[in-house]
PDB file of N, CA and C in Angstrom:
ATOM      1  N   MET N 681     -20.245   5.409  -2.514  1.00 50.00           N
ATOM      2  CA  MET N 681     -20.563   5.725  -0.669  1.00 50.00           C
ATOM      3  C   MET N 681     -22.135   6.670  -1.476  1.00 50.00           C
ATOM      4  N   SER N 682     -22.643   6.052  -2.597  1.00 53.00           N
ATOM      5  CA  SER N 682     -23.993   6.849  -2.837  1.00 53.00           C
ATOM      6  C   SER N 682     -24.530   5.788  -2.284  1.00 53.00           C
ATOM      7  N   LYS N 683     -24.558   4.626  -1.872  1.00 58.00           N
ATOM      8  CA  LYS N 683     -25.234   3.099  -1.368  1.00 58.00           C
ATOM      9  C   LYS N 683     -25.190   3.646  -0.126  1.00 58.00           C
ATOM     10  N   MET N 684     -24.141   4.187   0.659  1.00 58.00           N
ATOM     11  CA  MET N 684     -24.775   4.896   2.439  1.00 58.00           C
ATOM     12  C   MET N 684     -25.652   6.077   2.059  1.00 58.00           C
ATOM     13  N   GLY N 685     -26.132   6.456   1.337  1.00 58.00           N
ATOM     14  CA  GLY N 685     -27.036   7.832   1.467  1.00 58.00           C
ATOM     15  C   GLY N 685     -26.405   8.929   1.083  1.00 58.00           C
ATOM     16  N   ILE N 686     -25.365   8.745   1.030  1.00 53.00           N
ATOM     17  CA  ILE N 686     -24.022  10.041   0.921  1.00 53.00           C
ATOM     18  C   ILE N 686     -24.010  10.754  -0.355  1.00 53.00           C
ATOM     19  N   SER N 687     -24.331  11.988  -0.466  1.00 60.00           N
ATOM     20  CA  SER N 687     -24.015  12.342  -2.249  1.00 60.00           C
ATOM     21  C   SER N 687     -22.873  13.198  -2.621  1.00 60.00           C
ATOM     22  N   THR N 688     -22.435  13.685  -1.620  1.00 63.00           N
ATOM     23  CA  THR N 688     -20.880  14.640  -1.904  1.00 63.00           C
ATOM     24  C   THR N 688     -19.708  14.083  -0.781  1.00 63.00           C
ATOM     25  N   TYR N 689     -18.651  14.525  -1.286  1.00 60.00           N
ATOM     26  CA  TYR N 689     -17.999  14.309  -0.615  1.00 60.00           C
ATOM     27  C   TYR N 689     -17.892  15.161   0.624  1.00 60.00           C
ATOM     28  N   GLN N 690     -18.469  16.378   0.851  1.00 64.00           N
ATOM     29  CA  GLN N 690     -18.128  16.840   2.338  1.00 64.00           C
ATOM     30  C   GLN N 690     -19.283  16.739   2.716  1.00 64.00           C
ATOM     31  N   SER N 691     -20.411  15.895   2.512  1.00 65.00           N
ATOM     32  CA  SER N 691     -21.210  15.633   3.052  1.00 65.00           C
ATOM     33  C   SER N 691     -21.020  14.202   4.423  1.00 65.00           C
ATOM     34  N   TYR N 692     -19.714  13.502   3.355  1.00 64.00           N
ATOM     35  CA  TYR N 692     -18.980  12.901   3.899  1.00 64.00           C
ATOM     36  C   TYR N 692     -17.948  12.659   5.004  1.00 64.00           C
ATOM     37  N   CYS N 693     -17.668  13.654   5.086  1.00 66.00           N
ATOM     38  CA  CYS N 693     -16.930  14.150   6.186  1.00 66.00           C
ATOM     39  C   CYS N 693     -16.749  14.308   7.445  1.00 66.00           C
ATOM     40  N   GLY N 694     -16.477  13.994   8.290  1.00 67.00           N
ATOM     41  CA  GLY N 694     -17.138  14.076  10.069  1.00 67.00           C
ATOM     42  C   GLY N 694     -18.157  13.712  10.029  1.00 67.00           C
ATOM     43  N   ALA N 695     -19.093  12.567   9.190  1.00 70.00           N
ATOM     44  CA  ALA N 695     -20.156  11.423   9.045  1.00 70.00           C
ATOM     45  C   ALA N 695     -19.692  10.724  10.440  1.00 70.00           C
ATOM     46  N   GLN N 696     -18.672   9.890  10.799  1.00 70.00           N
ATOM     47  CA  GLN N 696     -18.564   9.062  11.418  1.00 70.00           C
ATOM     48  C   GLN N 696     -19.188   7.708  11.036  1.00 70.00           C
ATOM     49  N   ILE N 697     -20.038   7.335  10.215  1.00 74.00           N
ATOM     50  CA  ILE N 697     -20.348   6.478  10.232  1.00 74.00           C
ATOM     51  C   ILE N 697     -19.276   4.786   9.881  1.00 74.00           C
ATOM     52  N   PHE N 698     -18.551   4.599  10.663  1.00 77.00           N
ATOM     53  CA  PHE N 698     -17.894   3.753  10.678  1.00 77.00           C
ATOM     54  C   PHE N 698     -17.434   3.465  11.518  1.00 77.00           C
ATOM     55  N   ASP N 699     -16.688   2.239  12.342  1.00 84.00           N
ATOM     56  CA  ASP N 699     -16.406   1.694  13.661  1.00 84.00           C
ATOM     57  C   ASP N 699     -15.174   1.547  13.512  1.00 84.00           C
ATOM     58  N   ALA N 700     -13.863   1.961  14.988  1.00 87.00           N
ATOM     59  CA  ALA N 700     -12.626   1.697  14.316  1.00 87.00           C
ATOM     60  C   ALA N 700     -12.396   0.533  14.626  1.00 87.00           C
ATOM     61  N   VAL N 701     -11.675  -0.440  14.373  1.00 91.00           N
ATOM     62  CA  VAL N 701     -11.475  -2.150  14.794  1.00 91.00           C
ATOM     63  C   VAL N 701     -10.107  -2.237  14.596  1.00 91.00           C
ATOM     64  N   GLY N 702      -9.678  -2.755  15.878  1.00 93.00           N
ATOM     65  CA  GLY N 702      -8.544  -3.158  16.117  1.00 93.00           C
ATOM     66  C   GLY N 702      -7.338  -1.998  16.717  1.00 93.00           C
ATOM     67  N   LEU N 703      -8.203  -0.797  17.415  1.00 93.00           N
ATOM     68  CA  LEU N 703      -7.122  -0.055  17.874  1.00 93.00           C
ATOM     69  C   LEU N 703      -7.870   0.075  19.471  1.00 93.00           C
ATOM     70  N   ALA N 704      -7.354   0.405  20.305  1.00 94.00           N
ATOM     71  CA  ALA N 704      -7.387   0.651  21.447  1.00 94.00           C
ATOM     72  C   ALA N 704      -8.102   1.662  21.849  1.00 94.00           C
ATOM     73  N   GLN N 705      -9.629   1.533  23.003  1.00 94.00           N
ATOM     74  CA  GLN N 705      -9.931   2.624  22.825  1.00 94.00           C
ATOM     75  C   GLN N 705      -9.622   4.382  23.436  1.00 94.00           C
ATOM     76  N   SER N 706      -8.540   4.098  24.487  1.00 94.00           N
ATOM     77  CA  SER N 706      -7.838   5.371  24.408  1.00 94.00           C
ATOM     78  C   SER N 706      -7.284   6.004  23.427  1.00 94.00           C
ATOM     79  N   PHE N 707      -6.493   5.228  22.440  1.00 94.00           N
ATOM     80  CA  PHE N 707      -6.079   5.472  21.400  1.00 94.00           C
ATOM     81  C   PHE N 707      -7.308   6.431  20.065  1.00 94.00           C
ATOM     82  N   VAL N 708      -8.271   5.744  20.311  1.00 92.00           N
ATOM     83  CA  VAL N 708      -9.303   6.365  19.823  1.00 92.00           C
ATOM     84  C   VAL N 708     -10.253   7.366  19.896  1.00 92.00           C
ATOM     85  N   ASP N 709     -10.135   7.574  21.404  1.00 92.00           N
ATOM     86  CA  ASP N 709     -10.633   8.367  22.411  1.00 92.00           C
ATOM     87  C   ASP N 709      -9.521   9.769  21.530  1.00 92.00           C
ATOM     88  N   GLU N 710      -8.264   9.797  21.660  1.00 94.00           N
ATOM     89  CA  GLU N 710      -7.605  10.751  21.363  1.00 94.00           C
ATOM     90  C   GLU N 710      -7.228  11.154  19.937  1.00 94.00           C
ATOM     91  N   TYR N 711      -7.592  10.442  18.948  1.00 91.00           N
ATOM     92  CA  TYR N 711      -6.863  10.808  17.762  1.00 91.00           C
ATOM     93  C   TYR N 711      -8.483  10.678  16.648  1.00 91.00           C
ATOM     94  N   PHE N 712      -9.282  10.136  17.558  1.00 87.00           N
ATOM     95  CA  PHE N 712     -10.652  10.283  16.371  1.00 87.00           C
ATOM     96  C   PHE N 712     -11.764  10.173  17.599  1.00 87.00           C
ATOM     97  N   ALA N 713     -12.104  11.632  18.008  1.00 86.00           N
ATOM     98  CA  ALA N 713     -13.147  11.748  18.975  1.00 86.00           C
ATOM     99  C   ALA N 713     -14.164  11.361  18.073  1.00 86.00           C
ATOM    100  N   GLY N 714     -15.398  10.463  19.124  1.00 85.00           N
ATOM    101  CA  GLY N 714     -16.800  10.233  18.377  1.00 85.00           C
ATOM    102  C   GLY N 714     -16.568   8.919  18.451  1.00 85.00           C
ATOM    103  N   THR N 715     -15.416   8.129  17.830  1.00 87.00           N
ATOM    104  CA  THR N 715     -15.825   7.464  16.964  1.00 87.00           C
ATOM    105  C   THR N 715     -15.454   6.114  18.170  1.00 87.00           C
ATOM    106  N   THR N 716     -16.558   4.971  17.279  1.00 86.00           N
ATOM    107  CA  THR N 716     -16.956   3.394  18.214  1.00 86.00           C
ATOM    108  C   THR N 716     -15.800   3.057  18.107  1.00 86.00           C
ATOM    109  N   THR N 717     -15.355   1.956  18.889  1.00 87.00           N
ATOM    110  CA  THR N 717     -14.594   0.850  18.534  1.00 87.00           C
ATOM    111  C   THR N 717     -14.912  -0.024  19.978  1.00 87.00           C
ATOM    112  N   ARG N 718     -15.584  -1.279  19.250  1.00 88.00           N
ATOM    113  CA  ARG N 718     -16.357  -2.475  19.549  1.00 88.00           C
ATOM    114  C   ARG N 718     -14.769  -3.674  19.825  1.00 88.00           C
ATOM    115  N   VAL N 719     -13.982  -3.590  18.945  1.00 90.00           N
ATOM    116  CA  VAL N 719     -13.088  -4.850  19.036  1.00 90.00           C
ATOM    117  C   VAL N 719     -11.928  -3.733  19.072  1.00 90.00           C
ATOM    118  N   GLU N 720     -11.106  -3.979  20.467  1.00 90.00           N
ATOM    119  CA  GLU N 720      -9.734  -3.348  20.458  1.00 90.00           C
ATOM    120  C   GLU N 720      -8.702  -4.047  20.032  1.00 90.00           C
ATOM    121  N   GLY N 721      -7.206  -2.842  20.116  1.00 93.00           N
ATOM    122  CA  GLY N 721      -6.370  -3.644  19.814  1.00 93.00           C
ATOM    123  C   GLY N 721      -5.344  -2.471  19.929  1.00 93.00           C
ATOM    124  N   VAL N 722      -4.500  -2.591  19.097  1.00 95.00           N
ATOM    125  CA  VAL N 722      -3.289  -1.522  19.459  1.00 95.00           C
ATOM    126  C   VAL N 722      -3.687  -0.245  19.781  1.00 95.00           C
ATOM    127  N   GLY N 723      -2.602   0.123  20.524  1.00 95.00           N
ATOM    128  CA  GLY N 723      -2.630   1.797  20.674  1.00 95.00           C
ATOM    129  C   GLY N 723      -1.685   2.495  20.442  1.00 95.00           C
ATOM    130  N   LEU N 724      -0.773   3.590  20.695  1.00 96.00           N
ATOM    131  CA  LEU N 724      -0.217   4.214  20.270  1.00 96.00           C
ATOM    132  C   LEU N 724       1.065   3.506  19.962  1.00 96.00           C
ATOM    133  N   LYS N 725       1.757   3.360  21.552  1.00 96.00           N
ATOM    134  CA  LYS N 725       2.712   2.635  21.411  1.00 96.00           C
ATOM    135  C   LYS N 725       3.167   1.892  20.211  1.00 96.00           C
ATOM    136  N   GLU N 726       2.279   0.734  20.413  1.00 96.00           N
ATOM    137  CA  GLU N 726       2.495  -0.393  19.124  1.00 96.00           C
ATOM    138  C   GLU N 726       2.644   0.147  17.776  1.00 96.00           C
ATOM    139  N   ILE N 727       1.718   1.658  17.744  1.00 96.00           N
ATOM    140  CA  ILE N 727       1.673   1.657  15.962  1.00 96.00           C
ATOM    141  C   ILE N 727       2.957   2.242  15.736  1.00 96.00           C
ATOM    142  N   ALA N 728       3.497   3.268  16.610  1.00 96.00           N
ATOM    143  CA  ALA N 728       4.995   4.021  16.702  1.00 96.00           C
ATOM    144  C   ALA N 728       6.188   2.953  16.717  1.00 96.00           C
ATOM    145  N   ARG N 729       6.050   1.732  17.141  1.00 96.00           N
ATOM    146  CA  ARG N 729       7.302   0.503  17.195  1.00 96.00           C
ATOM    147  C   ARG N 729       6.806   0.211  15.674  1.00 96.00           C
ATOM    148  N   GLU N 730       5.660  -0.667  14.992  1.00 94.00           N
ATOM    149  CA  GLU N 730       5.243  -0.814  13.723  1.00 94.00           C
ATOM    150  C   GLU N 730       6.144  -0.144  12.936  1.00 94.00           C
ATOM    151  N   THR N 731       5.443   1.542  12.626  1.00 94.00           N
ATOM    152  CA  THR N 731       5.960   2.602  11.975  1.00 94.00           C
ATOM    153  C   THR N 731       7.826   2.507  11.917  1.00 94.00           C
ATOM    154  N   VAL N 732       8.073   2.719  13.144  1.00 94.00           N
ATOM    155  CA  VAL N 732       9.370   2.641  13.116  1.00 94.00           C
ATOM    156  C   VAL N 732      10.422   1.631  12.688  1.00 94.00           C
ATOM    157  N   ARG N 733       9.550  -0.209  12.724  1.00 91.00           N
ATOM    158  CA  ARG N 733      10.384  -1.007  12.234  1.00 91.00           C
ATOM    159  C   ARG N 733      10.205  -1.090  10.649  1.00 91.00           C
ATOM    160  N   ARG N 734       9.163  -0.399  10.009  1.00 87.00           N
ATOM    161  CA  ARG N 734       8.787  -0.189   8.504  1.00 87.00           C
ATOM    162  C   ARG N 734       9.986   0.535   8.242  1.00 87.00           C
ATOM    163  N   HIS N 735      10.308   1.738   8.745  1.00 87.00           N
ATOM    164  CA  HIS N 735      10.968   2.724   8.595  1.00 87.00           C
ATOM    165  C   HIS N 735      12.291   2.328   7.861  1.00 87.00           C
ATOM    166  N   ARG N 736      13.022   1.425   9.452  1.00 85.00           N
ATOM    167  CA  ARG N 736      14.299   0.849   9.250  1.00 85.00           C
ATOM    168  C   ARG N 736      14.532   0.122   7.721  1.00 85.00           C
ATOM    169  N   LEU N 737      13.263  -0.827   7.953  1.00 78.00           N
ATOM    170  CA  LEU N 737      13.619  -1.725   6.463  1.00 78.00           C
ATOM    171  C   LEU N 737      13.267  -0.764   5.058  1.00 78.00           C
ATOM    172  N   ALA N 738      12.778  -0.035   5.188  1.00 77.00           N
ATOM    173  CA  ALA N 738      12.790   1.120   3.671  1.00 77.00           C
ATOM    174  C   ALA N 738      14.129   2.150   3.962  1.00 77.00           C
ATOM    175  N   PHE N 739      14.723   2.301   5.337  1.00 79.00           N
ATOM    176  CA  PHE N 739      15.822   2.654   4.586  1.00 79.00           C
ATOM    177  C   PHE N 739      17.058   2.590   5.609  1.00 79.00           C
ATOM    178  N   GLY N 740      17.008   1.329   6.059  1.00 77.00           N
ATOM    179  CA  GLY N 740      17.781   0.504   6.765  1.00 77.00           C
ATOM    180  C   GLY N 740      19.317   0.201   5.349  1.00 77.00           C
ATOM    181  N   ASP N 741      20.250  -0.550   6.196  1.00 78.00           N
ATOM    182  CA  ASP N 741      21.505  -0.328   5.599  1.00 78.00           C
ATOM    183  C   ASP N 741      21.530  -2.187   4.968  1.00 78.00           C
ATOM    184  N   ALA N 742      20.183  -2.600   5.415  1.00 73.00           N
ATOM    185  CA  ALA N 742      20.062  -4.527   4.735  1.00 73.00           C
ATOM    186  C   ALA N 742      20.666  -4.218   3.592  1.00 73.00           C
ATOM    187  N   PRO N 743      21.387  -5.502   3.024  1.00 76.00           N
ATOM    188  CA  PRO N 743      22.253  -5.138   1.425  1.00 76.00           C
ATOM    189  C   PRO N 743      20.356  -5.643   0.253  1.00 76.00           C
ATOM    190  N   ILE N 744      19.522  -6.839   0.994  1.00 69.00           N
ATOM    191  CA  ILE N 744      18.891  -7.271   0.102  1.00 69.00           C
ATOM    192  C   ILE N 744      17.736  -5.669  -0.162  1.00 69.00           C
ATOM    193  N   TYR N 745      17.511  -4.854   0.639  1.00 65.00           N
ATOM    194  CA  TYR N 745      16.639  -3.739   0.379  1.00 65.00           C
ATOM    195  C   TYR N 745      17.727  -2.546  -0.400  1.00 65.00           C
ATOM    196  N   ARG N 746      18.698  -2.585  -0.863  1.00 68.00           N
ATOM    197  CA  ARG N 746      19.703  -1.298  -1.275  1.00 68.00           C
ATOM    198  C   ARG N 746      18.955  -0.966  -2.545  1.00 68.00           C
ATOM    199  N   ASP N 747      18.942  -2.130  -3.006  1.00 71.00           N
ATOM    200  CA  ASP N 747      17.894  -1.305  -4.598  1.00 71.00           C
ATOM    201  C   ASP N 747      16.582  -1.601  -4.691  1.00 71.00           C
ATOM    202  N   ALA N 748      16.072  -1.906  -3.637  1.00 70.00           N
ATOM    203  CA  ALA N 748      14.882  -2.333  -4.116  1.00 70.00           C
ATOM    204  C   ALA N 748      13.740  -2.574  -2.472  1.00 70.00           C
ATOM    205  N   LEU N 749      12.815  -2.043  -2.718  1.00 62.00           N
ATOM    206  CA  LEU N 749      11.625  -2.392  -1.204  1.00 62.00           C
ATOM    207  C   LEU N 749      11.390  -3.540  -1.142  1.00 62.00           C
ATOM    208  N   ASP N 750      11.071  -4.061  -0.162  1.00 62.00           N
ATOM    209  CA  ASP N 750      10.438  -5.357   0.185  1.00 62.00           C
ATOM    210  C   ASP N 750       9.029  -5.314  -0.605  1.00 62.00           C
ATOM    211  N   VAL N 751       8.676  -6.436  -1.051  1.00 65.00           N
ATOM    212  CA  VAL N 751       6.804  -6.327  -1.815  1.00 65.00           C
ATOM    213  C   VAL N 751       6.034  -6.271  -1.045  1.00 65.00           C
ATOM    214  N   GLY N 752       6.841  -6.849   0.143  1.00 64.00           N
ATOM    215  CA  GLY N 752       5.339  -6.317   1.272  1.00 64.00           C
ATOM    216  C   GLY N 752       4.554  -7.390   1.236  1.00 64.00           C
ATOM    217  N   GLY N 753       4.156  -8.192   0.818  1.00 64.00           N
ATOM    218  CA  GLY N 753       3.279  -9.639   0.359  1.00 64.00           C
ATOM    219  C   GLY N 753       3.501 -10.744  -0.788  1.00 64.00           C
ATOM    220  N   ASP N 754       2.496 -11.734  -0.758  1.00 67.00           N
ATOM    221  CA  ASP N 754       2.793 -12.528  -1.801  1.00 67.00           C
ATOM    222  C   ASP N 754       1.736 -12.551  -2.661  1.00 67.00           C
ATOM    223  N   TYR N 755       2.165 -12.080  -4.310  1.00 68.00           N
ATOM    224  CA  TYR N 755       1.340 -11.810  -5.184  1.00 68.00           C
ATOM    225  C   TYR N 755       1.206 -13.446  -5.855  1.00 68.00           C
ATOM    226  N   ALA N 756      -0.164 -13.826  -5.924  1.00 73.00           N
ATOM    227  CA  ALA N 756       0.156 -15.519  -7.126  1.00 73.00           C
ATOM    228  C   ALA N 756      -1.334 -14.826  -8.327  1.00 73.00           C
ATOM    229  N   TYR N 757      -1.043 -15.452  -9.374  1.00 76.00           N
ATOM    230  CA  TYR N 757      -1.807 -15.489 -10.427  1.00 76.00           C
ATOM    231  C   TYR N 757      -3.129 -16.841  -9.837  1.00 76.00           C
ATOM    232  N   ARG N 758      -4.089 -16.631  -9.846  1.00 78.00           N
ATOM    233  CA  ARG N 758      -4.839 -18.288  -9.520  1.00 78.00           C
ATOM    234  C   ARG N 758      -5.569 -17.901 -11.205  1.00 78.00           C
ATOM    235  N   ILE N 759      -5.511 -19.581 -11.622  1.00 80.00           N
ATOM    236  CA  ILE N 759      -6.606 -19.867 -13.074  1.00 80.00           C
ATOM    237  C   ILE N 759      -8.103 -19.316 -13.184  1.00 80.00           C
ATOM    238  N   ARG N 760      -8.388 -20.261 -11.576  1.00 82.00           N
ATOM    239  CA  ARG N 760      -9.588 -19.626 -11.372  1.00 82.00           C
ATOM    240  C   ARG N 760     -10.253 -18.355 -10.529  1.00 82.00           C
ATOM    241  N   GLY N 761      -9.424 -17.346 -10.879  1.00 80.00           N
ATOM    242  CA  GLY N 761      -9.932 -16.502  -9.405  1.00 80.00           C
ATOM    243  C   GLY N 761     -10.490 -15.223 -10.509  1.00 80.00           C
ATOM    244  N   GLU N 762     -10.407 -14.255 -10.186  1.00 81.00           N
ATOM    245  CA  GLU N 762     -11.468 -13.176 -10.439  1.00 81.00           C
ATOM    246  C   GLU N 762     -10.555 -12.707 -12.071  1.00 81.00           C
ATOM    247  N   ALA N 763     -11.101 -12.358 -12.901  1.00 81.00           N
ATOM    248  CA  ALA N 763     -10.484 -11.319 -13.422  1.00 81.00           C
ATOM    249  C   ALA N 763     -10.038 -10.332 -13.770  1.00 81.00           C
ATOM    250  N   HIS N 764      -8.778  -9.960 -13.944  1.00 79.00           N
ATOM    251  CA  HIS N 764      -7.989  -8.767 -13.638  1.00 79.00           C
ATOM    252  C   HIS N 764      -7.307  -8.577 -15.101  1.00 79.00           C
ATOM    253  N   SER N 765      -7.117  -7.267 -14.631  1.00 78.00           N
ATOM    254  CA  SER N 765      -6.397  -6.763 -16.080  1.00 78.00           C
ATOM    255  C   SER N 765      -4.789  -7.118 -16.036  1.00 78.00           C
ATOM    256  N   TRP N 766      -4.447  -7.320 -15.353  1.00 76.00           N
ATOM    257  CA  TRP N 766      -2.871  -7.876 -14.335  1.00 76.00           C
ATOM    258  C   TRP N 766      -2.926  -9.242 -14.478  1.00 76.00           C
ATOM    259  N   THR N 767      -2.781  -9.848 -15.870  1.00 79.00           N
ATOM    260  CA  THR N 767      -2.373 -10.969 -15.858  1.00 79.00           C
ATOM    261  C   THR N 767      -0.849 -11.301 -16.262  1.00 79.00           C
ATOM    262  N   PRO N 768      -0.335 -12.646 -15.737  1.00 83.00           N
ATOM    263  CA  PRO N 768       1.078 -13.041 -16.199  1.00 83.00           C
ATOM    264  C   PRO N 768       1.595 -12.172 -17.828  1.00 83.00           C
ATOM    265  N   GLN N 769       0.750 -12.820 -18.916  1.00 81.00           N
ATOM    266  CA  GLN N 769       0.883 -11.959 -20.109  1.00 81.00           C
ATOM    267  C   GLN N 769       1.042 -10.770 -20.235  1.00 81.00           C
ATOM    268  N   THR N 770       0.234  -9.948 -19.423  1.00 79.00           N
ATOM    269  CA  THR N 770      -0.064  -8.364 -19.270  1.00 79.00           C
ATOM    270  C   THR N 770       1.452  -7.894 -18.710  1.00 79.00           C
ATOM    271  N   VAL N 771       1.606  -8.310 -17.736  1.00 78.00           N
ATOM    272  CA  VAL N 771       3.040  -7.689 -16.742  1.00 78.00           C
ATOM    273  C   VAL N 771       4.135  -8.392 -17.781  1.00 78.00           C
ATOM    274  N   SER N 772       4.495  -9.339 -17.742  1.00 80.00           N
ATOM    275  CA  SER N 772       5.807  -9.301 -18.558  1.00 80.00           C
ATOM    276  C   SER N 772       5.665  -8.793 -20.008  1.00 80.00           C
ATOM    277  N   LEU N 773       4.494  -8.225 -20.432  1.00 81.00           N
ATOM    278  CA  LEU N 773       4.812  -7.361 -21.623  1.00 81.00           C
ATOM    279  C   LEU N 773       4.652  -6.373 -21.664  1.00 81.00           C
ATOM    280  N   LEU N 774       4.430  -5.378 -20.430  1.00 79.00           N
ATOM    281  CA  LEU N 774       4.658  -4.561 -19.772  1.00 79.00           C
ATOM    282  C   LEU N 774       6.460  -4.201 -19.509  1.00 79.00           C
ATOM    283  N   GLN N 775       6.608  -5.331 -19.069  1.00 81.00           N
ATOM    284  CA  GLN N 775       8.065  -5.382 -17.998  1.00 81.00           C
ATOM    285  C   GLN N 775       8.921  -5.576 -19.731  1.00 81.00           C
ATOM    286  N   HIS N 776       8.654  -5.699 -20.628  1.00 81.00           N
ATOM    287  CA  HIS N 776       9.391  -5.862 -21.748  1.00 81.00           C
ATOM    288  C   HIS N 776       9.516  -4.741 -22.512  1.00 81.00           C
ATOM    289  N   ALA N 777       8.341  -4.043 -22.525  1.00 81.00           N
ATOM    290  CA  ALA N 777       8.265  -2.813 -23.192  1.00 81.00           C
ATOM    291  C   ALA N 777       9.208  -1.730 -22.443  1.00 81.00           C
ATOM    292  N   VAL N 778       9.281  -1.687 -21.108  1.00 82.00           N
ATOM    293  CA  VAL N 778       9.763  -0.886 -20.050  1.00 82.00           C
ATOM    294  C   VAL N 778      11.331  -0.973 -20.372  1.00 82.00           C
ATOM    295  N   ALA N 779      11.848  -2.241 -20.531  1.00 81.00           N
ATOM    296  CA  ALA N 779      13.196  -3.054 -20.623  1.00 81.00           C
ATOM    297  C   ALA N 779      13.785  -2.360 -21.870  1.00 81.00           C
ATOM    298  N   ARG N 780      12.623  -2.170 -23.045  1.00 81.00           N
ATOM    299  CA  ARG N 780      13.126  -2.264 -24.803  1.00 81.00           C
ATOM    300  C   ARG N 780      13.519  -0.252 -24.383  1.00 81.00           C
ATOM    301  N   GLN N 781      12.531   0.056 -23.969  1.00 78.00           N
ATOM    302  CA  GLN N 781      11.916   1.649 -23.561  1.00 78.00           C
ATOM    303  C   GLN N 781      13.574   2.116 -22.892  1.00 78.00           C
ATOM    304  N   PHE N 782      14.190   1.282 -21.956  1.00 73.00           N
ATOM    305  CA  PHE N 782      14.717   1.971 -21.359  1.00 73.00           C
ATOM    306  C   PHE N 782      16.252   1.843 -22.068  1.00 73.00           C
ATOM    307  N   ALA N 783      16.340   1.208 -22.586  1.00 72.00           N
ATOM    308  CA  ALA N 783      17.781   0.173 -23.780  1.00 72.00           C
ATOM    309  C   ALA N 783      17.631   1.991 -24.514  1.00 72.00           C
ATOM    310  N   ARG N 784      16.560   2.160 -25.459  1.00 72.00           N
ATOM    311  CA  ARG N 784      16.412   3.029 -26.444  1.00 72.00           C
ATOM    312  C   ARG N 784      17.105   4.453 -26.096  1.00 72.00           C
ATOM    313  N   SER N 785      16.251   4.846 -24.472  1.00 60.00           N
ATOM    314  CA  SER N 785      17.155   6.100 -23.570  1.00 60.00           C
ATOM    315  C   SER N 785      18.540   6.347 -23.348  1.00 60.00           C
ATOM    316  N   ILE N 786      18.610   5.008 -22.877  1.00 57.00           N
ATOM    317  CA  ILE N 786      20.704   4.629 -22.687  1.00 57.00           C
ATOM    318  C   ILE N 786      21.483   4.860 -23.910  1.00 57.00           C
ATOM    319  N   SER N 787      20.480   4.652 -24.929  1.00 63.00           N
ATOM    320  CA  SER N 787      21.412   4.744 -26.133  1.00 63.00           C
ATOM    321  C   SER N 787      21.790   5.976 -26.928  1.00 63.00           C
ATOM    322  N   ARG N 788      20.271   7.066 -26.708  1.00 61.00           N
ATOM    323  CA  ARG N 788      20.441   7.817 -26.475  1.00 61.00           C
ATOM    324  C   ARG N 788      21.317   8.858 -26.254  1.00 61.00           C
ATOM    325  N   LEU N 789      21.400   8.728 -24.716  1.00 50.00           N
ATOM    326  CA  LEU N 789      22.517   9.480 -23.591  1.00 50.00           C
ATOM    327  C   LEU N 789      24.104   8.986 -23.885  1.00 50.00           C
ATOM    328  N   SER N 790      24.317   7.826 -24.209  1.00 55.00           N
ATOM    329  CA  SER N 790      25.759   7.601 -24.432  1.00 55.00           C
ATOM    330  C   SER N 790      25.843   7.020 -25.746  1.00 55.00           C
ATOM    331  N   PRO N 791      26.470   7.510 -26.595  1.00 57.00           N
ATOM    332  CA  PRO N 791      26.891   7.139 -28.095  1.00 57.00           C
ATOM    333  C   PRO N 791      27.910   6.103 -28.209  1.00 57.00           C
ATOM    334  N   SER N 792      28.361   5.550 -27.057  1.00 52.00           N
ATOM    335  CA  SER N 792      29.352   4.168 -26.969  1.00 52.00           C
ATOM    336  C   SER N 792      28.895   3.459 -26.522  1.00 52.00           C
ATOM    337  N   CYS N 793      27.380   3.378 -26.039  1.00 45.00           N
ATOM    338  CA  CYS N 793      26.605   2.265 -26.209  1.00 45.00           C
ATOM    339  C   CYS N 793      25.655   1.225 -27.694  1.00 45.00           C
TER     340      CYS N 793
END
């Protein structure tokens, strides 16, 4: 935020130094008074419909989602992409560490394991 000339969080609140993109003007006027929007889009009905759809997916009875939520997208490691801490090797090591610790915890809880 300092690059925008804002030195504290308090001075940022209410500054409205942004545009709402993809929201209907009526929605912006009602819920973000004073904010400009040059590219209109969805309104309250569309947002409500999307929210209900996502809620049903998360808390519905679909067998595929009973034990886990949808990943929400596709993630792919790119060999020539940006360097990140989450590489296939670090993810694999984390998964193995968690699995081993889980097995140890279960064995402590149940003498028959």
